[in-house]
mmCIF file of C-alpha atoms in Angstrom:
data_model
loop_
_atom_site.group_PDB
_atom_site.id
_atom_site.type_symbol
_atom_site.label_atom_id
_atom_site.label_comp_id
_atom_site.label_asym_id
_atom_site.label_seq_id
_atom_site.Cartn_x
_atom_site.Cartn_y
_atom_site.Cartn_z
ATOM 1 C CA UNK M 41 9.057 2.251 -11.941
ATOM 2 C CA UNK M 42 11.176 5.037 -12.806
ATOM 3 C CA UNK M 43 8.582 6.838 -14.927
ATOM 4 C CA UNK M 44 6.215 6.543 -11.940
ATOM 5 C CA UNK M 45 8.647 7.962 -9.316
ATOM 6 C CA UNK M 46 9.107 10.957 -11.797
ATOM 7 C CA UNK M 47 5.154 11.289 -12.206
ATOM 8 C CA UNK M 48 4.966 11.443 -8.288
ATOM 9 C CA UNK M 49 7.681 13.754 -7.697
ATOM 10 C CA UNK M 50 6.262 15.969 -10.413
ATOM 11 C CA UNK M 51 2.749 15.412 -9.144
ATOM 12 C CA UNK M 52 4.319 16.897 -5.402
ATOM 13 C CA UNK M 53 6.173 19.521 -6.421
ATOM 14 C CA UNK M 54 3.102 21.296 -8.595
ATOM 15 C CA UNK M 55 1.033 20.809 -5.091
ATOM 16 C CA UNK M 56 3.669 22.770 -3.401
ATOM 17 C CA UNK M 57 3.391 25.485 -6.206
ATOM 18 C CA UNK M 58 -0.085 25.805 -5.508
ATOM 19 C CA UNK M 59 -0.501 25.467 -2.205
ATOM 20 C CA UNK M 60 2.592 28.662 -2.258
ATOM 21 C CA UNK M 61 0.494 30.531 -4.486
ATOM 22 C CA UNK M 62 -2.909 29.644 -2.555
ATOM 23 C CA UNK M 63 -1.273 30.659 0.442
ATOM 24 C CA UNK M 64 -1.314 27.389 2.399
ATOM 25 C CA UNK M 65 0.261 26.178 5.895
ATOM 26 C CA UNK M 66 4.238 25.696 4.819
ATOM 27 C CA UNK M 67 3.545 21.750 6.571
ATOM 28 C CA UNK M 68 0.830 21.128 4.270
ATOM 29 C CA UNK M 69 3.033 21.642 1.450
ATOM 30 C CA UNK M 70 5.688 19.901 3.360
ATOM 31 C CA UNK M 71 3.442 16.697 3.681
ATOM 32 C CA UNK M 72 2.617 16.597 0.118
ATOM 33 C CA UNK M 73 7.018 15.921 -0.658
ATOM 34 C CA UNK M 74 6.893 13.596 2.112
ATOM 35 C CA UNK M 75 8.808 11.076 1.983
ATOM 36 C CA UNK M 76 12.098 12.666 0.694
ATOM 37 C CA UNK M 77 14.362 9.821 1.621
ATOM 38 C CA UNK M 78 14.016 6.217 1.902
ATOM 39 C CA UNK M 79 11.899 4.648 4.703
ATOM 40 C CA UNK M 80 12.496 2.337 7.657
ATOM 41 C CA UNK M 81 9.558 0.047 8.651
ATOM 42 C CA UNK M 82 11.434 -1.434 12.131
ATOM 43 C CA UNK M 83 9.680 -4.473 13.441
ATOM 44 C CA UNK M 84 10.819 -6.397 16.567
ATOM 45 C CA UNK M 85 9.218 -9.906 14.898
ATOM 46 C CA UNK M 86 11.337 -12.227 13.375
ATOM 47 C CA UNK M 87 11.217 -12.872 9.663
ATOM 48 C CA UNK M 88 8.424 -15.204 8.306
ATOM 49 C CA UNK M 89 5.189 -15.817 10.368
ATOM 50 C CA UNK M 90 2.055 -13.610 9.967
ATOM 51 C CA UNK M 91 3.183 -10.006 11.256
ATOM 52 C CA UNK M 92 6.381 -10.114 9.334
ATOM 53 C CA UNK M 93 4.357 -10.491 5.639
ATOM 54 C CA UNK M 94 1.917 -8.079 6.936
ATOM 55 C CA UNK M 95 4.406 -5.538 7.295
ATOM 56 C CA UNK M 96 6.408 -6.523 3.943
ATOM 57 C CA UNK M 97 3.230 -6.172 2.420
ATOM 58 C CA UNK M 98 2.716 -2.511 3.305
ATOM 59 C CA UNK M 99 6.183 -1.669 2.606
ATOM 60 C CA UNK M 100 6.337 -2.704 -1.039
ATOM 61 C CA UNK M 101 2.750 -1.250 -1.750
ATOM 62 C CA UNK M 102 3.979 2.014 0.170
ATOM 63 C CA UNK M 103 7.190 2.206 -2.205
ATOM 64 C CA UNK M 104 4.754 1.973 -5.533
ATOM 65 C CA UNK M 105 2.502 5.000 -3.854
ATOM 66 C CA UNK M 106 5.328 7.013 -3.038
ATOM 67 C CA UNK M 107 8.035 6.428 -4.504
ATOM 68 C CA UNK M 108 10.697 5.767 -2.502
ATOM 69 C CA UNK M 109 12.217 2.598 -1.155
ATOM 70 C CA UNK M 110 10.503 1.376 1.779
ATOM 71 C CA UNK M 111 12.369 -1.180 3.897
ATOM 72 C CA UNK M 112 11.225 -3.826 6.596
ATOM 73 C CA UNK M 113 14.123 -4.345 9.580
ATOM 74 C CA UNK M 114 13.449 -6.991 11.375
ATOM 75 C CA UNK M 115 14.821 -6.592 15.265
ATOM 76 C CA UNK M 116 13.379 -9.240 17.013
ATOM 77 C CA UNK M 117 14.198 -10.169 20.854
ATOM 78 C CA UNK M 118 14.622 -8.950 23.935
ATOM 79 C CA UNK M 119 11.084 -8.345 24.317
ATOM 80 C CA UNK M 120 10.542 -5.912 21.681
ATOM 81 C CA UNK M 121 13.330 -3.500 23.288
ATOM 82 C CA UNK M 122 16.059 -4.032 20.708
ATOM 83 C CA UNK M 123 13.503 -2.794 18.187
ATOM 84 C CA UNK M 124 12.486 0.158 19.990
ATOM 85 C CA UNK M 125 15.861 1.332 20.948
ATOM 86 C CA UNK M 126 16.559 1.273 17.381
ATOM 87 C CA UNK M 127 13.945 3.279 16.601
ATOM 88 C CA UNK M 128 14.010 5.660 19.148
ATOM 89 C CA UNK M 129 17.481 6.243 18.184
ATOM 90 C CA UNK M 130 15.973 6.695 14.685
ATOM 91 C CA UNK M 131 15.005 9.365 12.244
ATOM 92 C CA UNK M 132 12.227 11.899 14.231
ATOM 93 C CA UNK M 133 10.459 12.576 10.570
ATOM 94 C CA UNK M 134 8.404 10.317 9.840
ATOM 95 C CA UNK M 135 11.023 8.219 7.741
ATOM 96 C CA UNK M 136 11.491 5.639 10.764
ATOM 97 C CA UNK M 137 8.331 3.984 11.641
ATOM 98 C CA UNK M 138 7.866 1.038 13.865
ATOM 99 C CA UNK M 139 5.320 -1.796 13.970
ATOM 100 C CA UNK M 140 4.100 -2.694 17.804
ATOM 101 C CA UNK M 141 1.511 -4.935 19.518
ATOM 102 C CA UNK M 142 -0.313 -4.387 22.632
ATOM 103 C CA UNK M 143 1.776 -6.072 24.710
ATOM 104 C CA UNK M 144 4.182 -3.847 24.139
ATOM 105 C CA UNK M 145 1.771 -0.775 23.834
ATOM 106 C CA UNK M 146 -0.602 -1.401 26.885
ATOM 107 C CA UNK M 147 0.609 -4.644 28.956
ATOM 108 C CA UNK M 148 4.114 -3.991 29.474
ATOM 109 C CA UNK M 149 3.588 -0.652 31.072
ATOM 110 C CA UNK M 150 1.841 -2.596 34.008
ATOM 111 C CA UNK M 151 4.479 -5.691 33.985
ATOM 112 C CA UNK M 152 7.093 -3.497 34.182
ATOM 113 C CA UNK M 153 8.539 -1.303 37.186
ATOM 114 C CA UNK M 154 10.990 0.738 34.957
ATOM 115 C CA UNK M 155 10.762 0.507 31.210
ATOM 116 C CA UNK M 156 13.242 1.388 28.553
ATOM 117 C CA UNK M 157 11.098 3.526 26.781
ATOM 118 C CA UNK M 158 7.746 5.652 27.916
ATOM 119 C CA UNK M 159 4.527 5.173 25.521
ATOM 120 C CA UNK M 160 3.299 8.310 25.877
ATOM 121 C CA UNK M 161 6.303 10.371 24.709
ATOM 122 C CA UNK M 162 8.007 7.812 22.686
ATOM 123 C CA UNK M 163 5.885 6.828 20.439
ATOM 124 C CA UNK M 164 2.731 8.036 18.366
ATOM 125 C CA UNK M 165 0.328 5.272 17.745
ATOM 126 C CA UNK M 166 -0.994 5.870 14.355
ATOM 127 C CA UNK M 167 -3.294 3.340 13.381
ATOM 128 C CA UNK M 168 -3.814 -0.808 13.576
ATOM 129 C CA UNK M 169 -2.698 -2.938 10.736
ATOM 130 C CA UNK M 170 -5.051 -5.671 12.074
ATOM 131 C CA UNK M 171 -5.851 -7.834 14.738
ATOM 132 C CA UNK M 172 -7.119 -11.633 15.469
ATOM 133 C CA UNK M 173 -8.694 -13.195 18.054
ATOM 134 C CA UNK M 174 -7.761 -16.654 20.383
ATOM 135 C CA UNK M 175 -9.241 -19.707 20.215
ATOM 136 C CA UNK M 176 -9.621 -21.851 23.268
ATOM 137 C CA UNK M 177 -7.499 -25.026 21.878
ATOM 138 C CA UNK M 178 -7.962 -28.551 23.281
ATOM 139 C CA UNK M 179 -6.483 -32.158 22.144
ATOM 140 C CA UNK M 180 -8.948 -34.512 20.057
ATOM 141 C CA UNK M 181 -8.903 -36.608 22.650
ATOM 142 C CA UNK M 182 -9.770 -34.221 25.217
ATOM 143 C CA UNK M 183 -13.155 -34.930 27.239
ATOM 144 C CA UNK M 184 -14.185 -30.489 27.362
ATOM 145 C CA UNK M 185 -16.683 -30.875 24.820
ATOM 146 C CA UNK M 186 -17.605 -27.184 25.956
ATOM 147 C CA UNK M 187 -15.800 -23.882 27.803
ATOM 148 C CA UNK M 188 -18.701 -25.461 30.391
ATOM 149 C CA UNK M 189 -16.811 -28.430 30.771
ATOM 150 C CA UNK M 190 -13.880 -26.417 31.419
ATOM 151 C CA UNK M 191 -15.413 -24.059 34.181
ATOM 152 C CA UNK M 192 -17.068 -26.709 36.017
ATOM 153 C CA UNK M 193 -13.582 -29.299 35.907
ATOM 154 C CA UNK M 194 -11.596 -26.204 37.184
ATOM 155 C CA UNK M 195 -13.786 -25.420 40.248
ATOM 156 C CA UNK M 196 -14.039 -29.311 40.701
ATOM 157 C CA UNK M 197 -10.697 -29.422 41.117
ATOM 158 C CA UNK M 198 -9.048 -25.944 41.949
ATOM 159 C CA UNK M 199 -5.073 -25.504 40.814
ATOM 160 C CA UNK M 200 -5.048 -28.918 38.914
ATOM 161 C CA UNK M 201 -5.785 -28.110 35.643
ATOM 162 C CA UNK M 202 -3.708 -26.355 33.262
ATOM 163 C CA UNK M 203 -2.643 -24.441 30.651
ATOM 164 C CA UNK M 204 -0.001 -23.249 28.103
ATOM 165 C CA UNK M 205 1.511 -19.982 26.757
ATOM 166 C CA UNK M 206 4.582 -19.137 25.472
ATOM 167 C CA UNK M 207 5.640 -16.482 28.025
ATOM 168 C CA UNK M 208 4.969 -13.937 30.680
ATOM 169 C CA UNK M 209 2.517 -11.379 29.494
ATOM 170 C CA UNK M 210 1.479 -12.138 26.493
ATOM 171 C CA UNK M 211 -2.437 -12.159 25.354
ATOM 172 C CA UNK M 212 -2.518 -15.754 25.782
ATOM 173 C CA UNK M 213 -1.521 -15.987 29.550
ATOM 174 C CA UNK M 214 -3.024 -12.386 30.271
ATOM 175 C CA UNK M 215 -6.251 -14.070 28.296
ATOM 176 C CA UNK M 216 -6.391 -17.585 30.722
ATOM 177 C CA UNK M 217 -5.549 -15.195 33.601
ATOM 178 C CA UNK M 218 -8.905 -12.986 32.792
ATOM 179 C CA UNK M 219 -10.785 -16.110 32.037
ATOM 180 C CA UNK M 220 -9.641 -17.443 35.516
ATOM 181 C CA UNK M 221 -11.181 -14.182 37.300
ATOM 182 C CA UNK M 222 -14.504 -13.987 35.266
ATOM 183 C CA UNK M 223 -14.834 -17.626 36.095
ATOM 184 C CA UNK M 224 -13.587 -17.734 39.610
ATOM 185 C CA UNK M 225 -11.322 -20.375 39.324
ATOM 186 C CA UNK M 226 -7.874 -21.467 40.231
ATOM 187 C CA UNK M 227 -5.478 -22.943 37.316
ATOM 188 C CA UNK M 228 -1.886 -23.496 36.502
ATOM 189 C CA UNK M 229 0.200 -21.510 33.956
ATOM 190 C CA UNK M 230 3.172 -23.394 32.436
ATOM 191 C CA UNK M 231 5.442 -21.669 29.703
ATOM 192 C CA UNK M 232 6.887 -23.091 26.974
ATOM 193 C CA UNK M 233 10.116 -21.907 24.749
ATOM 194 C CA UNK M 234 8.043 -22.493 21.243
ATOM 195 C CA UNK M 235 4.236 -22.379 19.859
ATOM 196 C CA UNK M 236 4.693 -25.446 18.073
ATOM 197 C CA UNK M 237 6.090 -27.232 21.576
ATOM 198 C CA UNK M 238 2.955 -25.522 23.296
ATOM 199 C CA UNK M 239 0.331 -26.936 21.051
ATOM 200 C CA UNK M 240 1.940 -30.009 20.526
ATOM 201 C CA UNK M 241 1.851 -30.283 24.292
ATOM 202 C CA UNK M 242 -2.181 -29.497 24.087
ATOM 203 C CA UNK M 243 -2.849 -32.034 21.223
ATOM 204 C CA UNK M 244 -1.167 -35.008 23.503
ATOM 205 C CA UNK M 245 -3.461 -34.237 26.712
ATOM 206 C CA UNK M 246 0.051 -32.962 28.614
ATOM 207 C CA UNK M 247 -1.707 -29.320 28.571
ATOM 208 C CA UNK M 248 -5.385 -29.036 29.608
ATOM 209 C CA UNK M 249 -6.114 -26.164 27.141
ATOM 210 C CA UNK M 250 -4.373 -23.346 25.478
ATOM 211 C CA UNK M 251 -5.901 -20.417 23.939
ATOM 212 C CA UNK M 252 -4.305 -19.983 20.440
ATOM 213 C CA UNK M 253 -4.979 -18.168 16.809
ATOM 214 C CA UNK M 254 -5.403 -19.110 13.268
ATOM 215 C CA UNK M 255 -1.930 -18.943 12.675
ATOM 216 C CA UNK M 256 -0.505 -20.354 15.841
ATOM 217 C CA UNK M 257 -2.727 -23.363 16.355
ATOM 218 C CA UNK M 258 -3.828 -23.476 13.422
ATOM 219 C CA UNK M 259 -1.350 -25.955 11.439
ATOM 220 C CA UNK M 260 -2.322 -28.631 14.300
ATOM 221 C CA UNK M 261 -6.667 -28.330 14.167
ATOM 222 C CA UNK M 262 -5.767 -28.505 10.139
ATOM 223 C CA UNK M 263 -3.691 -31.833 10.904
ATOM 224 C CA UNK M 264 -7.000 -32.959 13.093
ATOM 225 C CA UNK M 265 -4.784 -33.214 16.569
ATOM 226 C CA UNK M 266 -6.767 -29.836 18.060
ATOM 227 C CA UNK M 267 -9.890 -29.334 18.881
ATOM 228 C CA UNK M 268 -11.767 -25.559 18.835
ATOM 229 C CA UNK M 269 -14.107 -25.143 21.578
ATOM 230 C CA UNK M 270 -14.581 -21.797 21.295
ATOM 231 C CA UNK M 271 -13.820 -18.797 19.951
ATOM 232 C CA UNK M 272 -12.860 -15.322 22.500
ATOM 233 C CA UNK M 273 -14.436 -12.875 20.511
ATOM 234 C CA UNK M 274 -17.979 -11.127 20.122
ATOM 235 C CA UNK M 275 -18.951 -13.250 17.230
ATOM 236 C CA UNK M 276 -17.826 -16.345 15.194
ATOM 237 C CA UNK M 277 -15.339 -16.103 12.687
ATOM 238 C CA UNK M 278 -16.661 -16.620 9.153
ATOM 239 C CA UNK M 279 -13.763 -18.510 8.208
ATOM 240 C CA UNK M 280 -14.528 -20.855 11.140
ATOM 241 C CA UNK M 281 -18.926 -20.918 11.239
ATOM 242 C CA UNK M 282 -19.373 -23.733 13.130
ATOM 243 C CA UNK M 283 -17.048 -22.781 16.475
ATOM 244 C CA UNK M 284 -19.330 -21.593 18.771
ATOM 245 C CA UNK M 285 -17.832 -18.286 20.979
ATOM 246 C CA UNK M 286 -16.724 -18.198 24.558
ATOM 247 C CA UNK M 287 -20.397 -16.904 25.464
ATOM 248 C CA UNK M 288 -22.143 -19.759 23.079
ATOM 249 C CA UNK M 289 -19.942 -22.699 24.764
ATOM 250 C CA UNK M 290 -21.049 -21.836 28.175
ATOM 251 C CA UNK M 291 -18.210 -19.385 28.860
ATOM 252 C CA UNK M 292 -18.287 -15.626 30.217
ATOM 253 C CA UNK M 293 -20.470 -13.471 28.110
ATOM 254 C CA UNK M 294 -18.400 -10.789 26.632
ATOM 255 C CA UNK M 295 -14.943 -12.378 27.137
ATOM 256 C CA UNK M 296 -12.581 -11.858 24.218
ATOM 257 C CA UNK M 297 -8.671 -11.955 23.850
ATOM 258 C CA UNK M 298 -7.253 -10.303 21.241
ATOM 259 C CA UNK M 299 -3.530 -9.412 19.435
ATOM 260 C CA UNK M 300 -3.038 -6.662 17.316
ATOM 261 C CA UNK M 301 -0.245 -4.916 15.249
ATOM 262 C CA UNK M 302 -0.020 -0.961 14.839
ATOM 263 C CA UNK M 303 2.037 1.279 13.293
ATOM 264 C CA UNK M 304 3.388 4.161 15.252
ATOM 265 C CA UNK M 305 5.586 7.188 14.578
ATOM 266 C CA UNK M 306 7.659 9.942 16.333
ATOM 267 C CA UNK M 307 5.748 11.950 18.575
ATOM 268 C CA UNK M 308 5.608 15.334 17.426
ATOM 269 C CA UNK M 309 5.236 15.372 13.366
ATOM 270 C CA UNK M 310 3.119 17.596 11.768
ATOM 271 C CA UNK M 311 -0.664 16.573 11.791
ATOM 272 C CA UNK M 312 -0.424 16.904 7.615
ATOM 273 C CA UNK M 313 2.541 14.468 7.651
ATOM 274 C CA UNK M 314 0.866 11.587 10.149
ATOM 275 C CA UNK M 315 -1.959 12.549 8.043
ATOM 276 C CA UNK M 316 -0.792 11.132 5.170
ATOM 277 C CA UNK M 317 1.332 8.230 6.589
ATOM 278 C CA UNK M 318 -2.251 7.093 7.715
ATOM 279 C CA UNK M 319 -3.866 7.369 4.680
ATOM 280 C CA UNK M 320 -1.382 6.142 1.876
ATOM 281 C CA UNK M 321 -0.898 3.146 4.644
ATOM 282 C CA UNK M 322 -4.814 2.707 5.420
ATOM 283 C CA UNK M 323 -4.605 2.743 1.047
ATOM 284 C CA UNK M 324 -1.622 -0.013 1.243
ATOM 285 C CA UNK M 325 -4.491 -2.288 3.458
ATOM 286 C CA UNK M 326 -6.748 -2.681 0.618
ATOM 287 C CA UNK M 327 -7.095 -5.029 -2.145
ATOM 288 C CA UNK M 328 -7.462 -8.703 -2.677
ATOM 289 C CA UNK M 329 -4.014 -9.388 -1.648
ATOM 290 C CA UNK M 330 -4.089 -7.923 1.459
ATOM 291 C CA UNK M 331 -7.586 -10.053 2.168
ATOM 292 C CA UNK M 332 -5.984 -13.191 0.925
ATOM 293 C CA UNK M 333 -2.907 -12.911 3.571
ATOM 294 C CA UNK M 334 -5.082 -11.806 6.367
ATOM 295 C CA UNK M 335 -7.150 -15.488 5.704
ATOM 296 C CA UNK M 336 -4.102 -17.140 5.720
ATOM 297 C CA UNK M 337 -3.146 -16.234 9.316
ATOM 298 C CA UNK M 338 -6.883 -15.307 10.828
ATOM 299 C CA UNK M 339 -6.254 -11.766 11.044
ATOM 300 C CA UNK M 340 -9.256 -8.752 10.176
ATOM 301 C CA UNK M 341 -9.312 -5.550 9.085
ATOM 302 C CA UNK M 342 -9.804 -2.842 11.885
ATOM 303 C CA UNK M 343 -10.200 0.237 10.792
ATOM 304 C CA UNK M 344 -10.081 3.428 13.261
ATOM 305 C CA UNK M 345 -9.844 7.278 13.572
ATOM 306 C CA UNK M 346 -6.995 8.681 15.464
ATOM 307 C CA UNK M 347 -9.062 9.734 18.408
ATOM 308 C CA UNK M 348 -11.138 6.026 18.549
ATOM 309 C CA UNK M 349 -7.646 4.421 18.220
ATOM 310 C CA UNK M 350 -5.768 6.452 20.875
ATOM 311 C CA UNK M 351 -9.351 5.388 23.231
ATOM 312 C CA UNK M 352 -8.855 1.863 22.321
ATOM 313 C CA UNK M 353 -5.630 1.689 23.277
ATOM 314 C CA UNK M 354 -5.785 3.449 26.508
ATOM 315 C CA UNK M 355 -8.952 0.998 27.260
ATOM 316 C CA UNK M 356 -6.513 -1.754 26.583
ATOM 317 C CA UNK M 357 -3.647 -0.363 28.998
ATOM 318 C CA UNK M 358 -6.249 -0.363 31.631
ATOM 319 C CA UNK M 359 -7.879 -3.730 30.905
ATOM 320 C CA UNK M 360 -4.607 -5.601 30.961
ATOM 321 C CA UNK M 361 -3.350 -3.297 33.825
ATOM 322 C CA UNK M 362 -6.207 -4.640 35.648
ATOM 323 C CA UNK M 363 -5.557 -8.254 35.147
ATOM 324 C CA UNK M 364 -2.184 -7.924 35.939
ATOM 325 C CA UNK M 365 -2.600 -6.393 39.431
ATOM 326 C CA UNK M 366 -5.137 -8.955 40.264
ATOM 327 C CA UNK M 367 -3.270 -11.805 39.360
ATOM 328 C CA UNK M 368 0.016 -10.121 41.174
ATOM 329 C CA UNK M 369 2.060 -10.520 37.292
ATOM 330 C CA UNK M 370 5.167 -8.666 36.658
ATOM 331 C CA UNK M 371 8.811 -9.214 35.071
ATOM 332 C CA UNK M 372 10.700 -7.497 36.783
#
């Protein structure tokens, strides 16, 4: 290790000597030393679970390409705001970055009257380190055979049927709540404190449905107490051929709920220097590895520009913005 740190540092400082003697932009040649220091990957998800060994992942394969130590800190709780303080209280350089999801990036600007930070001049969104779609989720014993089955016992019997999420806001309920407008129907939303109580609650019959991912839901379909009726997304999953999508089951064409994890930095850095955090991390999501632990929790690759990521998630602010005012959400 230390013979590679030396290579890279010596590898940096001759592409500062040329870029001096060519003449080029001072940042440029700033960007190429960068990082100087140790680096702080702040996460508001708890240790273990899918998001958490994505983002250990990155770290230990960004360490190897740049040779520094880089560092996962896990602040989890209070809704992702103990996380963000601590970053926004952070380094402004690019050596504190900070993984996010879209709740916190484009549905909590619209459940929120006041927030303790502002996404536009807070935070840089840089780039997505994957995303996974919901499944809708259903006992064994269930009688849906079909997201048909579903629509038409809903407007049978408006408010009595049910379903699950684990709190206010998230891409679950947000999901049900969109699939309740597209469908014109009327259904309860009950919360739970844990996935596992949640989809245990679905497998018994207690919960009508719950939409849920690979890595939520999917310990219980493994254990053959959940059925998949469908899955929210534009196509099938090829780890999962045989579930039919929303659209295929008899659902809303074009319905999809989604989660993702990005990366974002301090507004403000250099282009060079978010340059090159983008790169060496879009570098750090290749390789067998990296395929191997997306399988294991359902997550894909999804791979963007700056500009088509900064769209998307504007497109997603307004989408769950949307949804929230119609279904009258909010935490405050």
């Amino acid at each position: 290790m230390a013979t590679f740190v030396n290579l890279n540092r010596r590898t940096a400082a001759l592409a500062v000597g040329l870029a001096a003697t060519l003449g080029l932009a001072p940042q440029w040649a700033a960007a190429q030393q960068f990082p100087t220091k140790p680096v702080r990957i702040i996460t508001p998800f708890p240790v273990g679970g899918g998001p958490d060994g994505v983002a250990r992942l990155v770290a230990d394969k960004l360490s190897k390409i740049w040779g520094q130590s880089v560092v996962v800190e896990n602040r989890p709780g209070g809704n992702g705001f103990i996380a963000i303080d601590a970053f926004k209280r952070g380094a402004k350089d690019g050596h504190d970055l900070i993984v996010l999801d879209n709740v916190h990036l484009a549905a909590y600007p619209s459940l929120f009257k006041k927030l303790p930070y502002d996404t536009a001049k807070d935070f840089d969104p840089l780039l997505p380190l994957f995303r996974t779609y919901f499944f809708f989720t259903v006992g064994t014993n269930s009688p849906y055979k079909t997201v048909a089955d579903v629509v038409a016992d809903a407007k049978a019997r408006p408010g009595k049927l049910n379903y699950g999420s684990w709190s206010v806001g998230n891409p679950v309920h947000l999901g049900s709540e969109l699939f309740e407008s597209m469908t014109g129907t009327q259904m309860e939303h009950v919360i739970f404190k844990e996935t596992t109580q949640l989809y245990t609650s679905v497998s018994t019959g207690d919960i009508n449905f719950a939409m849920g991912s690979a890595a939520t839901a999917g310990p219980l379909y493994r254990a053959g107490k959940l059925r998949l009726l469908a899955l929210a997304a534009p196509q099938r999953s090829p780890e999962f051929p045989d579930v039919p999508t929303v659209a295929e089951s008899g659902g809303p064409k074009d319905f999809a709920v989604t989660g993702w994890n990005a990366i974002a930095v301090p507004p403000g850095l250099p282009a060079a220097v978010t340059d090159k955090i983008k790169r060496d991390i879009e570098q750090a999501l290749t390789g067998p590895d990296v395929t191997e632990k997306f399988k294991t929790f359902g997550y894909e690759s999804f791979p963007t520009t700056r500009a088509q990521f900064d769209q998307f998630v504007k497109d997603e602010a307004k989408r769950f913005g949307d949804v929230i005012r119609q279904a009258n959400v909010s935490l405050d």
